[in-house]
Amino acid sequence: MTTPTCRHFVPLLEPFRDGELSPADVVDVEAHLVECERCAERLRLGEAMRSSLKQFVRADAQVTESFEKRIALALAAEREREERLESPAEAHGRMLSWRGIMPIAAAAAVVLVWAASANNRTADGGSVAKSDIASSPASVEKLIDELVANHQRATGPQFTEQTLLPQLEPEVGVPVRAPNFKQYGAHWEGVSVVPVSNQRAASLRYRIAGHRLTVYVYDASRVPVRSTLQQRLVRDEPVYVGSRHGVSIAATERNNGVGYAIATDLNKEESAELVASIY
Amino acid sequence: MNRTGRLTSKAFEAEALAELSALLGVATRVTKNPADAQDLVQDTLLKAMRAREQFEAGTNLRAWLIRILMNTFINRYRRGGLERSVLEGPDADPLADGWISAQTMESMRDPEAQALRPMLASEIGRALDELPEDYRLAVVLSDVEELSYKEIADIMGCPIGTVMSRLHRGRRLLKGRLYEHARAMGIVGPEAEVGAKSEPVVELDRYRARKAVSS
């Protein structure tokens, strides 16, 4: 019920929620909220509105892969333009561009080796998931690149409330649950949905002893992550591990067709241990 | 970062790309057109990259980028500047939402999801886009991008008090719109009327205060 003191506190509720009140006012507002259900409800409704607004704005303006590429290209072109202006000697400019090409050539070689080994495994191993994507080495490479690139991007989460995870299921196509890594001291950060191999995967973010950890949850029949990785057994459980650009990838599948893949800068053994702990 | 504190172009590129989602969110809300929003974000980032030495290390990059985005929007996409709201002015009554009872407010929420009930959540985008532009921008910058009042004031070129007023009014309009929608959808029922009837506590208090002054 509204009491006369609400007149004093209502104008403070929004700055309180926005983190803009002085510590003394925060204490007063908190004391009022304990005794005034109506103001407490005003605050909760405000928080619910904020959460729904955030979800709407993020979902309505999703950064597509093509847009991200367009921006990256525009910025890279601008950087090159700056570099040309800063080093007017044409010969030096040519040297720079060759220096730029070398890592790209090296990366291309790695991609070829990786793709070839993935092909061999596809031919040898009978347990590789069948899909259009798995049959194309280029797509398989792109898939791992996407997982690594998304992990390395420090984009903010779509939301942080674990209770909202079921809302992602229609988009991702499988049940989305947050694995509990508390025994490893992991700290939950939030979730977003990312495009992976023309499908959508939930990207769950954690932090573990200062390392960023991304857990992808996806439809294993459509996103063949494990087909590019080496099989290992952790506590008699098959997991699939690999690494790229200093990022370890470890994947597993559960009986209900849910795939889990972890991307982290921890080593392969630690990543395999983490992914095997998911049940 | 180099010795002068200036971000190198590569470092800037990486940090700016991490803000892409926030920039596109704000751009979409101000242009109301996905293609214009993408162009606006690209223009913003190129401008920001060229002006990156003006960015003060240690301050909020997102707020700085959004300020460039809004200046670009006003100069290039909207020559006339931001729409000035006709609803400016001091707040007459901070308890103007008194007609919504706690019970009604509660039934508009989904306590498990800590968000609005799904039927209301689907309405919130439309309600947001129908807000006067200044209110919409203030609400998006605070509630979605989590900028401080000071950062919003810098972006909108107005005093902090005006930011607070726009935020309050924008949120109140949103709440009113959602309440109307909840009534129409049958999410809230007659208990709203009960809430309205409980309001005389305030009215009586106001009456006594006025009487004390006049006597």
Short mmCIF file of C-alpha atoms in Angstrom, two decimals:
data_model
loop_
_atom_site.label_atom_id
_atom_site.label_comp_id
_atom_site.label_asym_id
_atom_site.label_seq_id
_atom_site.Cartn_x
_atom_site.Cartn_y
_atom_site.Cartn_z
CA MET A 1 0.00 0.00 0.00
CA THR A 2 1.13 3.58 -0.70
CA THR A 3 2.13 5.39 2.44
CA PRO A 4 2.89 9.11 2.82
CA THR A 5 6.64 8.33 2.80
CA CYS A 6 6.30 6.94 -0.73
CA ARG A 7 6.05 10.53 -1.92
CA HIS A 8 9.64 10.95 -0.79
CA PHE A 9 10.92 7.60 -2.03
CA VAL A 10 9.20 7.10 -5.39
CA PRO A 11 11.35 9.71 -7.19
CA LEU A 12 14.43 7.92 -5.80
CA LEU A 13 13.46 4.46 -7.06
CA GLU A 14 14.62 4.95 -10.64
CA PRO A 15 18.01 6.49 -9.75
CA PHE A 16 18.33 3.68 -7.18
CA ARG A 17 17.74 1.05 -9.88
CA ASP A 18 20.09 2.91 -12.24
CA GLY A 19 22.87 2.94 -9.65
CA GLU A 20 22.91 6.74 -9.45
CA LEU A 21 22.07 7.32 -5.78
CA SER A 22 24.51 8.29 -3.06
CA PRO A 23 25.34 5.49 -0.58
CA ALA A 24 23.33 7.28 2.16
CA ASP A 25 20.23 7.44 -0.05
CA VAL A 26 20.71 3.80 -1.06
CA VAL A 27 20.51 2.77 2.59
CA ASP A 28 17.31 4.81 3.10
CA VAL A 29 15.67 3.40 -0.03
CA GLU A 30 16.59 -0.16 0.92
CA ALA A 31 15.05 0.36 4.37
CA HIS A 32 11.86 1.72 2.79
CA LEU A 33 11.65 -1.19 0.35
CA VAL A 34 11.67 -3.67 3.21
CA GLU A 35 8.55 -2.14 4.70
CA CYS A 36 6.70 -0.97 1.56
CA GLU A 37 5.46 -3.75 -0.69
CA ARG A 38 4.11 -1.29 -3.24
CA CYS A 39 7.46 0.43 -3.79
CA ALA A 40 9.17 -2.97 -3.84
CA GLU A 41 6.73 -3.99 -6.56
CA ARG A 42 7.33 -0.72 -8.45
CA LEU A 43 11.01 -1.60 -8.44
CA ARG A 44 10.45 -5.20 -9.56
CA LEU A 45 8.17 -4.11 -12.41
CA GLY A 46 10.81 -1.57 -13.48
CA GLU A 47 13.44 -4.30 -13.49
CA ALA A 48 11.17 -6.62 -15.48
CA MET A 49 10.58 -3.83 -18.03
CA ARG A 50 14.31 -3.21 -18.33
CA SER A 51 15.03 -6.89 -18.86
CA SER A 52 12.35 -7.22 -21.56
CA LEU A 53 13.49 -4.00 -23.24
CA LYS A 54 17.05 -5.26 -23.36
CA GLN A 55 15.98 -8.51 -24.93
CA PHE A 56 13.82 -6.74 -27.49
CA VAL A 57 16.46 -4.21 -28.57
CA ARG A 58 19.20 -6.86 -28.85
CA ALA A 59 16.98 -9.34 -30.72
CA ASP A 60 15.72 -6.63 -33.10
CA ALA A 61 19.22 -5.54 -34.13
CA GLN A 62 21.28 -8.70 -34.34
CA VAL A 63 24.75 -8.36 -35.77
CA THR A 64 24.83 -10.72 -38.73
CA GLU A 65 28.00 -12.35 -39.92
CA SER A 66 27.88 -10.43 -43.20
CA PHE A 67 27.47 -7.08 -41.41
CA GLU A 68 30.34 -7.85 -39.11
CA LYS A 69 32.52 -8.74 -42.10
CA ARG A 70 31.50 -5.52 -43.86
CA ILE A 71 32.52 -3.43 -40.85
CA ALA A 72 35.77 -5.34 -40.36
CA LEU A 73 36.65 -4.79 -44.03
CA ALA A 74 35.80 -1.08 -43.83
CA LEU A 75 37.98 -0.65 -40.74
CA ALA A 76 40.82 -2.67 -42.25
CA ALA A 77 40.68 -0.50 -45.40
CA GLU A 78 40.80 2.61 -43.21
CA ARG A 79 43.78 1.19 -41.32
CA GLU A 80 45.61 0.49 -44.58
CA ARG A 81 44.86 4.01 -45.79
CA GLU A 82 46.35 5.40 -42.54
CA GLU A 83 49.41 3.20 -42.87
CA ARG A 84 49.96 4.37 -46.44
CA LEU A 85 49.73 7.99 -45.31
CA GLU A 86 52.14 7.38 -42.43
CA SER A 87 54.78 5.65 -44.59
CA PRO A 88 54.93 7.47 -47.92
CA ALA A 89 57.88 5.47 -49.30
CA GLU A 90 56.30 3.20 -51.86
CA ALA A 91 58.90 0.49 -51.49
CA HIS A 92 58.32 0.34 -47.76
CA GLY A 93 54.61 0.12 -48.45
CA ARG A 94 55.17 -2.93 -50.63
CA MET A 95 57.25 -4.56 -47.89
CA LEU A 96 54.43 -4.03 -45.43
CA SER A 97 51.90 -5.62 -47.67
CA TRP A 98 54.14 -8.68 -48.13
CA ARG A 99 54.52 -8.88 -44.39
CA GLY A 100 50.77 -8.84 -44.17
CA ILE A 101 50.46 -11.61 -46.70
CA MET A 102 52.86 -14.00 -44.96
CA PRO A 103 50.66 -14.78 -41.94
CA ILE A 104 47.67 -15.20 -44.26
CA ALA A 105 49.62 -17.71 -46.35
CA ALA A 106 50.70 -19.54 -43.21
CA ALA A 107 47.10 -19.61 -41.96
CA ALA A 108 45.95 -20.96 -45.33
CA ALA A 109 48.51 -23.78 -45.02
CA VAL A 110 47.22 -24.65 -41.56
CA VAL A 111 43.68 -24.67 -42.87
CA LEU A 112 44.66 -27.07 -45.66
CA VAL A 113 46.40 -29.46 -43.26
CA TRP A 114 43.49 -29.31 -40.85
CA ALA A 115 40.97 -29.89 -43.64
CA ALA A 116 42.98 -32.83 -44.97
CA SER A 117 43.16 -34.46 -41.56
CA ALA A 118 39.46 -33.87 -41.06
CA ASN A 119 38.85 -35.59 -44.39
CA ASN A 120 40.95 -38.57 -43.38
CA ARG A 121 39.00 -38.97 -40.19
CA THR A 122 35.77 -38.73 -42.12
CA ALA A 123 36.93 -41.55 -44.37
CA ASP A 124 38.30 -43.74 -41.55
CA GLY A 125 35.99 -43.24 -38.62
CA GLY A 126 32.51 -44.67 -38.71
CA SER A 127 31.20 -42.49 -35.89
CA VAL A 128 31.33 -39.18 -37.75
CA ALA A 129 28.00 -37.41 -37.95
CA LYS A 130 26.54 -37.43 -41.44
CA SER A 131 25.56 -34.06 -42.77
CA ASP A 132 25.99 -31.85 -45.78
CA ILE A 133 28.30 -29.65 -43.76
CA ALA A 134 30.56 -32.47 -42.63
CA SER A 135 31.09 -33.56 -46.24
CA SER A 136 32.57 -30.16 -47.14
CA PRO A 137 35.99 -29.48 -45.59
CA ALA A 138 35.62 -25.73 -46.24
CA SER A 139 32.35 -25.62 -44.29
CA VAL A 140 33.85 -27.66 -41.48
CA GLU A 141 36.77 -25.25 -41.27
CA LYS A 142 34.39 -22.33 -41.25
CA LEU A 143 32.46 -23.92 -38.43
CA ILE A 144 35.51 -24.18 -36.16
CA ASP A 145 36.54 -20.65 -37.16
CA GLU A 146 33.11 -19.39 -36.19
CA LEU A 147 33.32 -21.03 -32.76
CA VAL A 148 36.79 -19.59 -32.14
CA ALA A 149 35.96 -16.12 -33.53
CA ASN A 150 32.81 -15.83 -31.47
CA HIS A 151 34.72 -16.91 -28.37
CA GLN A 152 37.38 -14.27 -28.96
CA ARG A 153 34.86 -11.48 -29.49
CA ALA A 154 34.05 -9.74 -26.24
CA THR A 155 30.43 -8.95 -27.15
CA GLY A 156 28.08 -8.36 -24.25
CA PRO A 157 25.53 -11.06 -23.42
CA GLN A 158 21.97 -10.93 -24.71
CA PHE A 159 20.89 -11.56 -21.15
CA THR A 160 22.33 -12.81 -17.90
CA GLU A 161 19.37 -14.50 -16.24
CA GLN A 162 19.69 -18.28 -16.43
CA THR A 163 15.94 -18.62 -15.88
CA LEU A 164 15.38 -17.14 -19.37
CA LEU A 165 17.39 -19.87 -21.12
CA PRO A 166 14.31 -21.94 -22.11
CA GLN A 167 13.20 -18.98 -24.27
CA LEU A 168 16.14 -19.74 -26.59
CA GLU A 169 15.01 -23.30 -27.33
CA PRO A 170 12.82 -22.48 -30.38
CA GLU A 171 15.75 -20.61 -31.94
CA VAL A 172 18.43 -23.16 -31.07
CA GLY A 173 16.26 -26.23 -31.66
CA VAL A 174 17.32 -28.17 -28.54
CA PRO A 175 16.89 -27.69 -24.79
CA VAL A 176 19.32 -25.05 -23.49
CA ARG A 177 20.62 -25.60 -19.97
CA ALA A 178 23.61 -23.91 -18.36
CA PRO A 179 26.20 -26.51 -17.30
CA ASN A 180 27.21 -26.15 -13.70
CA PHE A 181 30.98 -25.62 -13.49
CA LYS A 182 30.92 -24.43 -9.89
CA GLN A 183 33.27 -27.22 -8.82
CA TYR A 184 35.88 -25.60 -11.07
CA GLY A 185 35.23 -22.12 -9.67
CA ALA A 186 33.57 -20.87 -12.87
CA HIS A 187 31.66 -17.63 -12.77
CA TRP A 188 28.57 -17.27 -15.00
CA GLU A 189 28.49 -14.17 -17.23
CA GLY A 190 25.53 -14.51 -19.61
CA VAL A 191 24.24 -15.92 -22.86
CA SER A 192 23.63 -14.91 -26.45
CA VAL A 193 22.56 -16.71 -29.61
CA VAL A 194 25.14 -16.89 -32.40
CA PRO A 195 25.04 -18.15 -35.97
CA VAL A 196 27.07 -21.33 -36.40
CA SER A 197 27.21 -23.20 -39.69
CA ASN A 198 23.92 -21.64 -40.89
CA GLN A 199 22.27 -22.83 -37.67
CA ARG A 200 21.93 -21.07 -34.37
CA ALA A 201 23.70 -22.05 -31.18
CA ALA A 202 23.40 -20.70 -27.66
CA SER A 203 26.72 -19.19 -26.58
CA LEU A 204 27.04 -19.35 -22.80
CA ARG A 205 29.80 -17.28 -21.27
CA TYR A 206 31.71 -18.08 -18.08
CA ARG A 207 34.95 -16.92 -16.52
CA ILE A 208 37.19 -19.41 -14.81
CA ALA A 209 40.31 -18.27 -12.93
CA GLY A 210 40.63 -15.23 -15.21
CA HIS A 211 40.12 -17.26 -18.40
CA ARG A 212 37.14 -16.70 -20.62
CA LEU A 213 35.08 -19.83 -21.31
CA THR A 214 32.40 -20.16 -23.97
CA VAL A 215 30.03 -23.13 -24.01
CA TYR A 216 28.04 -23.66 -27.18
CA VAL A 217 24.78 -25.57 -26.99
CA TYR A 218 23.47 -26.72 -30.38
CA ASP A 219 21.59 -29.35 -32.32
CA ALA A 220 24.29 -32.01 -32.79
CA SER A 221 22.59 -33.48 -35.86
CA ARG A 222 22.90 -30.17 -37.70
CA VAL A 223 26.14 -28.75 -36.37
CA PRO A 224 28.83 -31.44 -36.76
CA VAL A 225 31.48 -29.94 -34.50
CA ARG A 226 32.99 -33.22 -33.39
CA SER A 227 33.68 -34.43 -36.93
CA THR A 228 36.73 -32.17 -37.13
CA LEU A 229 38.17 -33.07 -33.74
CA GLN A 230 40.17 -35.95 -32.22
CA GLN A 231 38.37 -38.40 -30.00
CA ARG A 232 39.54 -38.92 -26.40
CA LEU A 233 38.11 -40.76 -23.45
CA VAL A 234 37.58 -38.93 -20.17
CA ARG A 235 36.23 -41.25 -17.45
CA ASP A 236 35.16 -43.65 -20.23
CA GLU A 237 33.20 -40.84 -21.86
CA PRO A 238 34.11 -39.94 -25.47
CA VAL A 239 34.93 -36.28 -25.95
CA TYR A 240 36.37 -34.55 -29.03
CA VAL A 241 39.20 -32.08 -28.74
CA GLY A 242 41.24 -29.79 -30.95
CA SER A 243 42.73 -26.32 -30.92
CA ARG A 244 43.17 -23.35 -33.18
CA HIS A 245 44.87 -19.97 -32.80
CA GLY A 246 45.62 -20.78 -29.15
CA VAL A 247 41.99 -21.62 -28.39
CA SER A 248 41.08 -25.15 -27.25
CA ILE A 249 37.86 -26.67 -28.50
CA ALA A 250 36.30 -29.65 -26.73
CA ALA A 251 32.94 -31.12 -27.70
CA THR A 252 30.58 -33.80 -26.57
CA GLU A 253 27.10 -34.98 -27.41
CA ARG A 254 24.37 -36.15 -25.14
CA ASN A 255 21.77 -38.82 -25.81
CA ASN A 256 19.01 -36.30 -26.50
CA GLY A 257 20.91 -34.94 -29.52
CA VAL A 258 22.21 -31.88 -27.70
CA GLY A 259 25.76 -30.93 -28.62
CA TYR A 260 28.06 -29.05 -26.24
CA ALA A 261 31.31 -27.46 -27.36
CA ILE A 262 33.70 -25.51 -25.19
CA ALA A 263 36.06 -22.83 -26.45
CA THR A 264 38.69 -21.58 -24.01
CA ASP A 265 42.33 -20.64 -23.73
CA LEU A 266 42.82 -23.33 -21.10
CA ASN A 267 44.73 -26.35 -22.41
CA LYS A 268 43.12 -29.28 -24.21
CA GLU A 269 43.15 -31.55 -21.15
CA GLU A 270 41.38 -28.96 -19.03
CA SER A 271 38.85 -28.28 -21.77
CA ALA A 272 38.20 -32.00 -22.18
CA GLU A 273 37.69 -32.35 -18.43
CA LEU A 274 35.21 -29.46 -18.43
CA VAL A 275 33.17 -30.76 -21.33
CA ALA A 276 33.10 -34.29 -19.90
CA SER A 277 31.61 -32.90 -16.68
CA ILE A 278 28.48 -31.74 -18.52
CA TYR A 279 25.54 -34.08 -17.96
CA MET B 1 48.13 1.52 -26.62
CA ASN B 2 51.27 3.51 -27.49
CA ARG B 3 53.27 5.89 -25.30
CA THR B 4 50.96 8.86 -25.92
CA GLY B 5 47.96 6.87 -24.67
CA ARG B 6 46.48 6.69 -28.15
CA LEU B 7 44.93 3.37 -29.11
CA THR B 8 46.66 1.76 -32.06
CA SER B 9 44.39 1.25 -35.06
CA LYS B 10 44.35 -2.53 -34.49
CA ALA B 11 43.55 -2.23 -30.79
CA PHE B 12 40.86 0.30 -31.57
CA GLU B 13 39.43 -1.97 -34.25
CA ALA B 14 39.16 -4.88 -31.82
CA GLU B 15 37.57 -2.79 -29.08
CA ALA B 16 35.16 -1.05 -31.44
CA LEU B 17 34.02 -4.35 -32.97
CA ALA B 18 33.10 -5.54 -29.48
CA GLU B 19 30.63 -2.63 -29.32
CA LEU B 20 28.99 -3.46 -32.65
CA SER B 21 25.88 -4.96 -31.10
CA ALA B 22 25.33 -1.95 -28.80
CA LEU B 23 25.83 0.51 -31.67
CA LEU B 24 23.48 -1.37 -33.98
CA GLY B 25 20.87 -1.53 -31.21
CA VAL B 26 20.91 2.26 -30.72
CA ALA B 27 21.13 2.94 -34.48
CA THR B 28 18.12 0.72 -35.18
CA ARG B 29 16.05 2.54 -32.57
CA VAL B 30 16.89 6.00 -33.87
CA THR B 31 16.66 5.29 -37.63
CA LYS B 32 13.86 2.71 -37.37
CA ASN B 33 15.29 1.18 -40.52
CA PRO B 34 17.77 -1.75 -40.54
CA ALA B 35 19.65 -0.65 -43.69
CA ASP B 36 20.05 2.95 -42.45
CA ALA B 37 21.10 1.61 -39.06
CA GLN B 38 23.90 -0.45 -40.61
CA ASP B 39 25.11 2.54 -42.69
CA LEU B 40 25.01 4.74 -39.61
CA VAL B 41 27.11 2.25 -37.60
CA GLN B 42 29.69 2.01 -40.39
CA ASP B 43 29.94 5.81 -40.70
CA THR B 44 30.24 6.07 -36.93
CA LEU B 45 33.07 3.56 -36.67
CA LEU B 46 35.07 5.09 -39.52
CA LYS B 47 34.70 8.53 -37.98
CA ALA B 48 35.63 7.17 -34.56
CA MET B 49 38.70 5.44 -35.95
CA ARG B 50 39.91 8.68 -37.51
CA ALA B 51 39.22 10.58 -34.29
CA ARG B 52 40.46 7.89 -31.91
CA GLU B 53 43.19 10.07 -30.43
CA GLN B 54 40.42 12.20 -28.92
CA PHE B 55 39.18 9.20 -26.96
CA GLU B 56 40.33 9.43 -23.35
CA ALA B 57 41.80 6.12 -22.23
CA GLY B 58 40.01 4.76 -19.19
CA THR B 59 36.64 6.30 -20.09
CA ASN B 60 33.68 4.41 -21.51
CA LEU B 61 34.33 3.59 -25.17
CA ARG B 62 30.69 2.62 -25.72
CA ALA B 63 29.46 6.03 -24.52
CA TRP B 64 32.04 7.80 -26.70
CA LEU B 65 31.02 5.79 -29.78
CA ILE B 66 27.31 6.41 -29.16
CA ARG B 67 28.00 10.13 -28.89
CA ILE B 68 29.64 10.02 -32.33
CA LEU B 69 26.76 7.92 -33.62
CA MET B 70 24.16 10.44 -32.44
CA ASN B 71 26.12 13.41 -33.84
CA THR B 72 26.42 11.59 -37.17
CA PHE B 73 22.73 10.76 -37.13
CA ILE B 74 21.72 14.37 -36.42
CA ASN B 75 24.12 15.89 -38.97
CA ARG B 76 23.71 13.45 -41.80
CA TYR B 77 20.44 11.65 -41.44
CA ARG B 78 18.40 14.28 -39.67
CA ARG B 79 19.42 17.83 -40.47
CA GLY B 80 16.86 19.30 -38.09
CA GLY B 81 18.26 17.75 -34.91
CA LEU B 82 16.39 15.64 -32.42
CA GLU B 83 12.66 16.04 -32.11
CA ARG B 84 11.99 18.19 -29.08
CA SER B 85 9.38 16.60 -26.99
CA VAL B 86 6.19 18.54 -26.35
CA LEU B 87 5.87 16.87 -22.97
CA GLU B 88 8.77 18.68 -21.28
CA GLY B 89 8.30 20.34 -17.93
CA PRO B 90 8.56 19.54 -14.25
CA ASP B 91 6.91 16.44 -12.94
CA ALA B 92 3.63 17.34 -11.33
CA ASP B 93 3.14 14.18 -9.34
CA PRO B 94 5.76 11.53 -8.67
CA LEU B 95 3.01 9.13 -7.60
CA ALA B 96 1.18 9.37 -10.89
CA ASP B 97 1.29 5.58 -11.25
CA GLY B 98 -0.67 5.27 -7.99
CA TRP B 99 -3.65 3.93 -9.89
CA ILE B 100 -1.79 0.68 -10.59
CA SER B 101 -1.97 -1.54 -7.53
CA ALA B 102 0.95 -3.65 -6.36
CA GLN B 103 -1.12 -6.72 -7.21
CA THR B 104 -1.66 -5.50 -10.78
CA MET B 105 2.00 -4.62 -11.21
CA GLU B 106 2.90 -8.08 -9.97
CA SER B 107 0.59 -9.78 -12.46
CA MET B 108 2.32 -7.91 -15.32
CA ARG B 109 5.59 -9.65 -14.48
CA ASP B 110 6.86 -13.16 -14.98
CA PRO B 111 8.57 -13.71 -11.62
CA GLU B 112 10.55 -16.72 -12.84
CA ALA B 113 11.94 -15.00 -15.92
CA GLN B 114 12.45 -11.69 -14.04
CA ALA B 115 10.96 -10.03 -17.11
CA LEU B 116 7.51 -9.01 -18.31
CA ARG B 117 4.87 -11.63 -19.02
CA PRO B 118 5.55 -12.89 -22.59
CA MET B 119 2.42 -11.22 -24.00
CA LEU B 120 3.56 -7.87 -22.62
CA ALA B 121 7.17 -8.39 -23.66
CA SER B 122 5.97 -8.74 -27.25
CA GLU B 123 4.28 -5.34 -26.94
CA ILE B 124 7.22 -3.48 -25.46
CA GLY B 125 9.02 -2.92 -28.78
CA ARG B 126 6.02 -1.20 -30.29
CA ALA B 127 5.54 0.87 -27.15
CA LEU B 128 9.21 1.86 -27.17
CA ASP B 129 9.16 2.95 -30.82
CA GLU B 130 6.09 5.09 -30.20
CA LEU B 131 7.77 7.10 -27.45
CA PRO B 132 8.90 10.67 -28.27
CA GLU B 133 12.42 10.41 -29.64
CA ASP B 134 14.19 12.02 -26.67
CA TYR B 135 12.46 9.70 -24.24
CA ARG B 136 13.15 6.64 -26.35
CA LEU B 137 16.84 7.45 -26.64
CA ALA B 138 17.19 8.12 -22.89
CA VAL B 139 15.46 4.83 -22.04
CA VAL B 140 17.55 2.80 -24.51
CA LEU B 141 20.83 4.36 -23.37
CA SER B 142 20.03 3.75 -19.70
CA ASP B 143 18.09 0.48 -19.67
CA VAL B 144 19.73 -1.33 -22.59
CA GLU B 145 23.21 0.17 -22.87
CA GLU B 146 23.54 0.81 -19.13
CA LEU B 147 25.17 4.22 -19.53
CA SER B 148 25.33 6.62 -16.58
CA TYR B 149 23.17 9.74 -16.41
CA LYS B 150 26.28 11.84 -17.01
CA GLU B 151 27.19 9.86 -20.15
CA ILE B 152 23.62 10.15 -21.44
CA ALA B 153 23.62 13.89 -20.72
CA ASP B 154 26.84 14.26 -22.75
CA ILE B 155 25.35 12.31 -25.65
CA MET B 156 22.03 14.16 -25.64
CA GLY B 157 23.60 17.56 -24.95
CA CYS B 158 21.38 18.36 -21.99
CA PRO B 159 21.66 18.63 -18.18
CA ILE B 160 21.50 15.51 -16.01
CA GLY B 161 18.17 16.68 -14.56
CA THR B 162 16.67 16.64 -18.05
CA VAL B 163 17.97 13.10 -18.58
CA MET B 164 16.26 12.03 -15.34
CA SER B 165 13.03 13.68 -16.38
CA ARG B 166 13.08 12.09 -19.85
CA LEU B 167 13.87 8.70 -18.37
CA HIS B 168 11.10 8.96 -15.81
CA ARG B 169 8.54 10.15 -18.32
CA GLY B 170 9.57 7.61 -20.94
CA ARG B 171 9.36 4.74 -18.48
CA ARG B 172 6.04 5.97 -17.15
CA LEU B 173 4.59 6.16 -20.66
CA LEU B 174 5.87 2.63 -21.31
CA LYS B 175 4.35 1.38 -18.08
CA GLY B 176 1.01 3.04 -18.86
CA ARG B 177 0.98 1.58 -22.35
CA LEU B 178 1.79 -1.90 -21.05
CA TYR B 179 -0.91 -1.58 -18.41
CA GLU B 180 -3.48 -0.69 -21.09
CA HIS B 181 -2.32 -3.66 -23.14
CA ALA B 182 -2.51 -5.93 -20.10
CA ARG B 183 -6.08 -4.79 -19.51
CA ALA B 184 -7.01 -5.38 -23.16
CA MET B 185 -5.43 -8.85 -23.11
CA GLY B 186 -7.19 -9.73 -19.88
CA ILE B 187 -3.86 -10.22 -18.08
CA VAL B 188 -4.95 -7.86 -15.34
CA GLY B 189 -8.51 -7.77 -14.20
CA PRO B 190 -10.71 -5.93 -11.73
CA GLU B 191 -8.00 -5.84 -9.06
CA ALA B 192 -6.76 -2.69 -10.84
CA GLU B 193 -9.92 -0.98 -9.68
CA VAL B 194 -9.23 -2.09 -6.11
CA GLY B 195 -5.79 -0.51 -6.45
CA ALA B 196 -7.33 2.74 -7.60
CA LYS B 197 -9.62 2.79 -4.60
CA SER B 198 -6.74 2.36 -2.17
CA GLU B 199 -5.25 5.66 -3.27
CA PRO B 200 -7.17 8.02 -0.86
CA VAL B 201 -4.32 7.50 1.66
CA VAL B 202 -2.25 9.84 -0.47
CA GLU B 203 -5.12 12.13 -1.31
CA LEU B 204 -5.94 12.55 2.38
CA ASP B 205 -2.33 13.24 3.19
CA ARG B 206 -2.13 15.84 0.45
CA TYR B 207 -5.37 17.41 1.66
CA ARG B 208 -4.07 17.67 5.24
CA ALA B 209 -0.79 19.18 4.08
CA ARG B 210 -2.63 21.79 2.05
CA LYS B 211 -4.94 22.55 4.94
CA ALA B 212 -2.01 22.99 7.32
CA VAL B 213 -0.41 25.52 4.96
CA SER B 214 -3.61 27.51 4.44
CA SER B 215 -4.57 27.70 8.12
#
